[in-house]
Tab-separated table of C-alpha atoms in Angstrom:
chain	number	residue	atom	x	y	z
Q	1	UNK	CA	0.358	-0.020	-0.043
Q	2	UNK	CA	1.278	3.146	-1.161
Q	3	UNK	CA	0.196	5.939	0.829
Q	4	UNK	CA	-0.282	9.667	-0.574
Q	5	UNK	CA	0.745	12.798	1.206
Q	6	UNK	CA	0.096	16.272	0.671
Q	7	UNK	CA	2.711	18.934	2.848
Q	8	UNK	CA	1.396	22.175	3.777
Q	9	UNK	CA	4.869	24.146	4.680
Q	10	UNK	CA	7.854	23.480	3.118
Q	11	UNK	CA	10.515	26.188	5.385
Q	12	UNK	CA	11.959	25.124	8.377
Q	13	UNK	CA	8.938	21.758	9.502
Q	14	UNK	CA	8.629	20.989	6.177
Q	15	UNK	CA	12.082	19.906	6.313
Q	16	UNK	CA	12.128	18.559	8.752
Q	17	UNK	CA	9.300	16.216	8.164
Q	18	UNK	CA	10.543	15.572	4.844
Q	19	UNK	CA	13.476	14.164	5.472
Q	20	UNK	CA	11.887	11.668	8.066
Q	21	UNK	CA	9.484	10.654	5.045
Q	22	UNK	CA	12.521	10.412	2.514
Q	23	UNK	CA	14.223	8.804	5.440
Q	24	UNK	CA	11.860	5.810	6.050
Q	25	UNK	CA	11.579	3.427	3.416
Q	26	UNK	CA	15.666	2.854	4.151
Q	27	UNK	CA	15.297	2.570	7.856
Q	28	UNK	CA	12.137	0.998	8.525
Q	29	UNK	CA	11.219	-1.133	5.455
Q	30	UNK	CA	8.464	-1.888	7.526
Q	31	UNK	CA	6.686	1.175	7.241
Q	32	UNK	CA	4.624	2.607	4.535
Q	33	UNK	CA	5.954	3.336	1.429
Q	34	UNK	CA	4.846	7.317	0.516
Q	35	UNK	CA	4.727	8.792	-2.214
Q	36	UNK	CA	5.442	12.929	-1.688
Q	37	UNK	CA	2.823	14.197	-3.477
Q	38	UNK	CA	1.425	16.958	-3.451
Q	39	UNK	CA	3.631	20.527	-1.546
Q	40	UNK	CA	1.849	23.925	0.171
Q	41	UNK	CA	2.414	27.325	-0.178
Q	42	UNK	CA	1.252	30.836	-0.784
Q	43	UNK	CA	4.788	31.635	-3.360
Q	44	UNK	CA	4.565	28.834	-6.060
Q	45	UNK	CA	8.128	30.038	-7.470
Q	46	UNK	CA	9.765	29.365	-3.532
Q	47	UNK	CA	7.004	26.966	-4.369
Q	48	UNK	CA	8.545	24.715	-6.791
Q	49	UNK	CA	12.175	25.598	-5.627
Q	50	UNK	CA	11.608	23.949	-2.600
Q	51	UNK	CA	9.063	20.831	-4.084
Q	52	UNK	CA	12.232	18.859	-5.822
Q	53	UNK	CA	14.702	19.870	-2.511
Q	54	UNK	CA	12.244	18.030	-0.467
Q	55	UNK	CA	10.824	15.146	-3.268
Q	56	UNK	CA	7.104	16.195	-4.483
Q	57	UNK	CA	5.697	15.202	-8.091
Q	58	UNK	CA	2.882	18.328	-8.264
Q	59	UNK	CA	2.492	21.590	-6.021
Q	60	UNK	CA	-0.440	23.682	-5.161
Q	61	UNK	CA	-1.661	27.197	-3.713
Q	62	UNK	CA	-4.830	25.728	-2.549
Q	63	UNK	CA	-4.523	23.370	0.203
Q	64	UNK	CA	-8.592	23.374	-0.148
Q	65	UNK	CA	-8.218	21.089	-3.241
Q	66	UNK	CA	-6.140	18.459	-1.950
Q	67	UNK	CA	-7.047	17.861	1.184
Q	68	UNK	CA	-9.429	15.204	-0.570
Q	69	UNK	CA	-7.493	13.977	-2.665
Q	70	UNK	CA	-4.358	12.200	-0.624
Q	71	UNK	CA	-4.429	10.010	2.214
Q	72	UNK	CA	-2.949	11.768	4.550
Q	73	UNK	CA	-2.582	16.091	4.813
Q	74	UNK	CA	0.993	17.422	6.539
Q	75	UNK	CA	-0.614	20.900	9.019
Q	76	UNK	CA	3.161	22.185	8.979
Q	77	UNK	CA	2.130	26.103	8.894
Q	78	UNK	CA	2.300	28.215	11.119
Q	79	UNK	CA	-0.723	28.056	14.423
Q	80	UNK	CA	-2.971	30.587	13.417
Q	81	UNK	CA	-2.855	28.823	9.603
Q	82	UNK	CA	-3.450	24.558	11.565
Q	83	UNK	CA	-7.739	25.392	11.975
Q	84	UNK	CA	-8.918	25.625	9.026
Q	85	UNK	CA	-6.990	23.234	6.423
Q	86	UNK	CA	-7.347	20.598	9.571
Q	87	UNK	CA	-10.687	20.652	10.200
Q	88	UNK	CA	-11.641	20.409	6.198
Q	89	UNK	CA	-9.373	17.040	5.764
Q	90	UNK	CA	-10.723	15.536	8.523
Q	91	UNK	CA	-14.239	16.413	7.830
Q	92	UNK	CA	-13.275	14.745	4.471
Q	93	UNK	CA	-11.678	11.709	7.006
Q	94	UNK	CA	-8.221	12.150	5.919
Q	95	UNK	CA	-6.393	11.057	8.300
Q	96	UNK	CA	-4.246	14.848	9.888
Q	97	UNK	CA	-0.702	15.438	11.154
Q	98	UNK	CA	-0.575	18.390	13.128
Q	99	UNK	CA	2.698	20.867	13.610
Q	100	UNK	CA	2.219	22.671	17.613
Q	101	UNK	CA	0.565	23.810	19.446
Q	102	UNK	CA	-2.606	22.504	18.126
Q	103	UNK	CA	-3.395	26.531	17.280
Q	104	UNK	CA	-3.367	30.050	18.965
Q	105	UNK	CA	-6.409	29.395	20.931
Q	106	UNK	CA	-8.271	27.153	23.686
Q	107	UNK	CA	-11.337	27.695	21.298
Q	108	UNK	CA	-9.494	27.261	17.930
Q	109	UNK	CA	-8.600	23.557	19.054
Q	110	UNK	CA	-11.571	22.649	20.687
Q	111	UNK	CA	-13.081	22.938	17.444
Q	112	UNK	CA	-10.182	20.941	16.193
Q	113	UNK	CA	-10.506	18.239	19.362
Q	114	UNK	CA	-14.594	18.149	17.748
Q	115	UNK	CA	-13.105	17.851	13.791
Q	116	UNK	CA	-11.537	14.688	14.822
Q	117	UNK	CA	-13.263	13.484	17.610
Q	118	UNK	CA	-16.642	13.317	14.759
Q	119	UNK	CA	-13.938	11.891	12.058
Q	120	UNK	CA	-13.433	8.786	10.556
Q	121	UNK	CA	-9.900	9.008	10.570
Q	122	UNK	CA	-7.017	9.519	12.698
Q	123	UNK	CA	-5.930	13.018	14.329
Q	124	UNK	CA	-2.121	13.304	15.138
Q	125	UNK	CA	-0.284	16.289	16.993
Q	126	UNK	CA	2.842	16.791	16.367
Q	127	UNK	CA	5.340	16.845	19.778
Q	128	UNK	CA	8.294	14.875	18.476
Q	129	UNK	CA	10.449	14.985	21.691
Q	130	UNK	CA	8.008	12.129	22.322
Q	131	UNK	CA	9.976	9.489	20.073
Q	132	UNK	CA	14.087	10.534	21.713
Q	133	UNK	CA	14.810	6.683	22.444
Q	134	UNK	CA	16.352	7.759	25.657
Q	135	UNK	CA	12.163	9.282	26.685
Q	136	UNK	CA	10.837	5.917	25.512
Q	137	UNK	CA	13.041	4.845	28.009
Q	138	UNK	CA	12.711	6.823	31.054
Q	139	UNK	CA	8.671	6.417	30.602
Q	140	UNK	CA	9.459	3.097	31.151
Q	141	UNK	CA	10.932	2.981	33.882
Q	142	UNK	CA	8.448	5.080	35.407
Q	143	UNK	CA	5.945	3.498	34.110
Q	144	UNK	CA	8.125	0.228	36.520
Q	145	UNK	CA	7.267	1.825	39.893
Q	146	UNK	CA	11.170	2.213	39.399
Q	147	UNK	CA	10.883	6.087	40.868
Q	148	UNK	CA	8.296	4.743	43.529
Q	149	UNK	CA	5.839	8.096	43.471
Q	150	UNK	CA	5.920	10.956	41.558
Q	151	UNK	CA	6.749	13.931	44.241
Q	152	UNK	CA	8.832	16.647	41.705
Q	153	UNK	CA	8.415	17.314	37.862
Q	154	UNK	CA	11.103	19.609	37.109
Q	155	UNK	CA	10.748	21.267	33.265
Q	156	UNK	CA	12.724	23.785	31.869
Q	157	UNK	CA	12.472	25.271	27.766
Q	158	UNK	CA	16.030	27.385	26.612
Q	159	UNK	CA	17.651	29.231	23.286
Q	160	UNK	CA	18.714	32.701	23.077
Q	161	UNK	CA	17.537	33.206	19.654
Q	162	UNK	CA	15.733	36.665	20.127
Q	163	UNK	CA	18.543	37.879	22.728
Q	164	UNK	CA	19.771	40.640	20.705
Q	165	UNK	CA	16.889	43.694	20.265
Q	166	UNK	CA	17.357	43.554	16.606
Q	167	UNK	CA	16.430	40.194	15.786
Q	168	UNK	CA	13.722	40.355	13.139
Q	169	UNK	CA	9.928	40.394	14.138
Q	170	UNK	CA	8.494	37.716	12.701
Q	171	UNK	CA	5.532	35.460	12.534
Q	172	UNK	CA	6.174	33.582	15.848
Q	173	UNK	CA	6.421	37.543	17.589
Q	174	UNK	CA	2.683	37.950	17.125
Q	175	UNK	CA	-0.291	36.845	18.946
Q	176	UNK	CA	-2.458	36.428	16.220
Q	177	UNK	CA	-1.011	34.305	14.522
Q	178	UNK	CA	1.493	32.538	17.313
Q	179	UNK	CA	-0.934	32.302	20.287
Q	180	UNK	CA	1.090	33.005	22.443
Q	181	UNK	CA	5.330	33.176	22.281
Q	182	UNK	CA	8.052	31.273	24.630
Q	183	UNK	CA	5.139	29.744	26.017
Q	184	UNK	CA	3.471	27.400	22.794
Q	185	UNK	CA	6.471	27.565	20.861
Q	186	UNK	CA	8.167	26.228	23.880
Q	187	UNK	CA	5.745	25.974	26.918
Q	188	UNK	CA	3.644	23.040	25.492
Q	189	UNK	CA	6.699	20.364	24.416
Q	190	UNK	CA	8.104	20.647	28.525
Q	191	UNK	CA	4.361	20.088	29.373
Q	192	UNK	CA	2.877	18.204	27.487
Q	193	UNK	CA	6.601	15.297	27.521
Q	194	UNK	CA	5.917	15.957	31.482
Q	195	UNK	CA	1.739	14.654	30.697
Q	196	UNK	CA	3.494	11.286	28.582
Q	197	UNK	CA	5.729	11.101	30.935
Q	198	UNK	CA	4.142	11.026	34.232
Q	199	UNK	CA	0.735	10.810	33.891
Q	200	UNK	CA	-0.176	7.468	34.575
Q	201	UNK	CA	2.457	7.532	37.608
Q	202	UNK	CA	1.195	11.355	39.500
Q	203	UNK	CA	-2.511	11.361	37.252
Q	204	UNK	CA	-3.287	14.753	34.616
Q	205	UNK	CA	-2.322	19.153	35.917
Q	206	UNK	CA	-5.370	19.505	38.632
Q	207	UNK	CA	-3.881	23.709	38.850
Q	208	UNK	CA	-1.866	26.199	37.617
Q	209	UNK	CA	0.119	29.860	38.605
Q	210	UNK	CA	1.743	30.903	35.483
Q	211	UNK	CA	4.175	34.599	34.602
Q	212	UNK	CA	4.333	35.910	31.022
Q	213	UNK	CA	6.999	38.161	30.544
Q	214	UNK	CA	7.563	40.328	27.126
Q	215	UNK	CA	11.597	41.649	27.144
Q	216	UNK	CA	11.478	43.564	23.688
Q	217	UNK	CA	8.668	45.624	23.303
Q	218	UNK	CA	8.884	46.550	19.118
Q	219	UNK	CA	11.331	43.964	16.312
Q	220	UNK	CA	12.499	45.164	13.725
Q	221	UNK	CA	11.373	44.684	10.196
Q	222	UNK	CA	13.494	41.928	7.834
Q	223	UNK	CA	14.751	43.955	4.999
Q	224	UNK	CA	12.270	46.701	5.200
Q	225	UNK	CA	12.731	49.513	7.261
Q	226	UNK	CA	10.907	50.857	10.591
Q	227	UNK	CA	9.366	47.866	13.443
Q	228	UNK	CA	6.316	45.408	14.428
Q	229	UNK	CA	4.777	45.109	17.598
Q	230	UNK	CA	5.324	42.624	19.739
Q	231	UNK	CA	2.641	41.667	20.873
Q	232	UNK	CA	3.317	37.421	22.745
Q	233	UNK	CA	5.328	36.514	25.720
Q	234	UNK	CA	9.465	36.086	25.885
Q	235	UNK	CA	9.751	33.838	28.892
Q	236	UNK	CA	7.163	32.223	30.708
Q	237	UNK	CA	6.973	30.716	34.972
Q	238	UNK	CA	4.979	28.518	35.929
Q	239	UNK	CA	3.837	25.981	39.120
Q	240	UNK	CA	1.742	23.442	39.009
Q	241	UNK	CA	-0.014	20.203	40.843
Q	242	UNK	CA	-0.779	17.154	39.795
Q	243	UNK	CA	-3.585	14.972	40.999
Q	244	UNK	CA	-1.144	12.880	42.456
Q	245	UNK	CA	0.004	15.824	44.652
Q	246	UNK	CA	3.425	16.172	42.973
Q	247	UNK	CA	4.550	19.469	42.209
Q	248	UNK	CA	5.648	20.740	38.753
Q	249	UNK	CA	8.275	23.630	38.032
Q	250	UNK	CA	8.638	24.455	34.011
Q	251	UNK	CA	10.087	27.187	32.631
Q	252	UNK	CA	10.626	28.517	28.467
Q	253	UNK	CA	12.677	31.862	27.767
Q	254	UNK	CA	14.033	32.816	23.984
Q	255	UNK	CA	16.152	35.152	25.960
Q	256	UNK	CA	18.358	33.255	27.756
Q	257	UNK	CA	21.529	33.880	26.335
Q	258	UNK	CA	24.148	31.202	26.197
Q	259	UNK	CA	21.002	27.925	25.311
Q	260	UNK	CA	20.563	27.714	21.862
Q	261	UNK	CA	18.007	24.444	22.451
Q	262	UNK	CA	17.983	23.437	26.250
Q	263	UNK	CA	15.713	21.397	27.298
Q	264	UNK	CA	15.664	19.710	29.915
Q	265	UNK	CA	12.811	17.463	32.828
Q	266	UNK	CA	13.840	15.808	35.820
Q	267	UNK	CA	11.433	13.892	37.813
Q	268	UNK	CA	12.761	12.563	41.161
Q	269	UNK	CA	9.981	10.171	43.282
Q	270	UNK	CA	10.750	8.159	46.749
Q	271	UNK	CA	12.263	5.038	45.259
Q	272	UNK	CA	14.780	7.198	42.111
Q	273	UNK	CA	14.952	10.034	39.900
Q	274	UNK	CA	16.156	11.098	36.342
Q	275	UNK	CA	17.808	13.153	33.951
Q	276	UNK	CA	16.716	14.635	30.358
Q	277	UNK	CA	18.931	17.213	28.976
Q	278	UNK	CA	17.944	17.091	24.928
Q	279	UNK	CA	21.329	19.059	23.980
Q	280	UNK	CA	22.474	15.252	24.908
Q	281	UNK	CA	19.106	13.396	23.645
Q	282	UNK	CA	21.158	9.954	24.033
Q	283	UNK	CA	21.543	9.340	26.992
Q	284	UNK	CA	19.573	9.707	30.510
Q	285	UNK	CA	20.582	10.098	33.848
Q	286	UNK	CA	18.719	7.596	35.553
Q	287	UNK	CA	19.810	7.437	40.144
Q	288	UNK	CA	18.052	4.156	41.145
Q	289	UNK	CA	16.786	3.440	44.718
Q	290	UNK	CA	20.054	2.060	46.157
Q	291	UNK	CA	22.869	4.489	44.210
Q	292	UNK	CA	24.007	7.618	46.080
Q	293	UNK	CA	23.862	9.728	42.637
Q	294	UNK	CA	22.982	9.223	38.944
Q	295	UNK	CA	24.384	6.586	36.584
Q	296	UNK	CA	24.209	8.236	33.054
Q	297	UNK	CA	22.695	5.377	30.186
Q	298	UNK	CA	24.156	6.208	27.014
Q	299	UNK	CA	20.006	4.474	24.930
Q	300	UNK	CA	22.526	3.456	22.075
Q	301	UNK	CA	22.221	-0.770	22.168
Q	302	UNK	CA	20.059	-2.764	19.883
Q	303	UNK	CA	16.940	-2.933	22.874
Q	304	UNK	CA	16.517	0.449	23.179
Q	305	UNK	CA	13.759	2.012	21.933
Q	306	UNK	CA	13.630	2.256	18.393
Q	307	UNK	CA	17.431	1.566	17.751
Q	308	UNK	CA	17.536	-1.399	16.064
Q	309	UNK	CA	16.898	0.457	12.954
Q	310	UNK	CA	19.537	2.394	12.994
Q	311	UNK	CA	23.126	1.354	13.937
Q	312	UNK	CA	25.323	-0.514	15.844
Q	313	UNK	CA	24.654	0.235	20.035
Q	314	UNK	CA	26.640	3.167	21.215
Q	315	UNK	CA	26.873	5.010	17.824
Q	316	UNK	CA	24.165	8.057	18.043
Q	317	UNK	CA	21.205	9.853	17.051
Q	318	UNK	CA	19.736	13.146	16.317
Q	319	UNK	CA	17.748	15.750	16.179
Q	320	UNK	CA	15.680	14.922	13.047
Q	321	UNK	CA	15.377	11.092	13.182
Q	322	UNK	CA	12.991	12.029	16.019
Q	323	UNK	CA	10.961	12.881	13.153
Q	324	UNK	CA	11.440	9.813	11.232
Q	325	UNK	CA	10.648	7.578	14.466
Q	326	UNK	CA	7.194	9.693	15.085
Q	327	UNK	CA	6.207	9.701	10.889
Q	328	UNK	CA	6.847	5.916	10.773
Q	329	UNK	CA	4.493	5.781	13.396
Q	330	UNK	CA	1.607	7.846	12.594
Q	331	UNK	CA	2.431	6.376	8.711
Q	332	UNK	CA	1.878	2.878	10.179
Q	333	UNK	CA	-1.901	4.026	12.333
Q	334	UNK	CA	-2.677	5.197	8.870
Q	335	UNK	CA	-2.540	2.551	6.939
Q	336	UNK	CA	-3.378	-0.205	9.964
Q	337	UNK	CA	-6.412	1.932	10.510
Q	338	UNK	CA	-4.989	1.798	14.712
Q	339	UNK	CA	-4.748	4.527	17.178
Q	340	UNK	CA	-1.954	7.369	17.421
Q	341	UNK	CA	-0.508	9.470	19.979
Q	342	UNK	CA	0.015	11.761	20.470
Q	343	UNK	CA	-3.595	12.851	18.850
Q	344	UNK	CA	-5.539	16.153	19.159
Q	345	UNK	CA	-6.336	14.474	22.637
Q	346	UNK	CA	-3.800	15.504	23.731
Q	347	UNK	CA	-2.516	18.644	21.846
Q	348	UNK	CA	-5.919	19.521	23.575
Q	349	UNK	CA	-5.114	18.649	26.821
Q	350	UNK	CA	-2.150	21.014	26.428
Q	351	UNK	CA	-3.270	24.478	25.728
Q	352	UNK	CA	-6.044	24.101	28.038
Q	353	UNK	CA	-2.951	23.834	29.947
Q	354	UNK	CA	-1.130	26.906	28.373
Q	355	UNK	CA	-4.259	28.868	27.992
Q	356	UNK	CA	-4.787	28.774	31.969
Q	357	UNK	CA	-0.837	29.947	32.749
Q	358	UNK	CA	-2.354	32.770	29.778
Q	359	UNK	CA	-5.426	33.229	32.800
Q	360	UNK	CA	-2.468	32.901	35.679
Q	361	UNK	CA	-0.860	35.417	34.332
Q	362	UNK	CA	-3.391	37.962	34.251
Q	363	UNK	CA	-5.914	37.335	36.943
Q	364	UNK	CA	-2.458	36.567	39.337
Q	365	UNK	CA	-4.036	33.671	40.791
Q	366	UNK	CA	-4.181	29.619	40.814
Q	367	UNK	CA	-6.495	28.682	37.731
Q	368	UNK	CA	-8.027	25.118	38.832
Q	369	UNK	CA	-8.248	22.859	35.877
């Protein structure tokens, strides 16, 4: 069975997912065959160049003409483009894979969740860090009870690409297009990882308290004159309580000088602890109950998650491999008619938490979920 795939968006995420589609037949021979059918964008000339580079047979500037003509629709556009095309595809019972966060607002995320519930097709939200082998290994430890009762969950995502006040404005600085700044762009990843890792052990988020800050109020227009206002947060921090009473602390920033893509998560229980850093994504630090300190586990053995598809033990993987893993799982689910996680339901659950953090910042008080 060959699946015809259409992709909306050909820049950062478009390249990441297209690379994954190209790698699948070489490293995952049991994956469905994929035909990169149509690439969708607005600029016809740039679109034609991107289609040649990324291996797509057709191009389109009109997503409406495509969503019911393919076997899977990838929505990799900016956040404000997530809702309408994804809902249209689901109404046509075309499976949808949408980038995170699910939508700019909770209302739009709720509409997308409802469309997925009413559709015969599966709908996935692309939280790719769930597919890091070390994260899968960590979840196995937690699910097996190796950490005991969960007491603390701490997540941080630090970048520095907007540290310079003269860094140019982009759609990610606009509330109407992005929804939020570091909160939705980075915090969504951390909150999803927390739900994925400890959701079964600690329950879901019960209440949150948030603080958002914008440090640079306007930025120069790239290649033009003047400036445009920044209407989203540069950084956020939040406290959370889980259903079992565990405490959560979360933060993200796009102005943390010296941090390029520094995503860390730490989980502490009554019997052990673990630490993960995306900048050392092949490693997991784990402290067992009978150990004095942490040991570093290199998660590259053949029996570690996904590693049997790649290189001999000890040969490390990179960021791009997470996209291969999630595409393998999503497209296999499309072929087999099975469920896929993270789903639109998961994306909506994250969006509820993001929204609660913003409401807490606005109201200056804890918000219950």
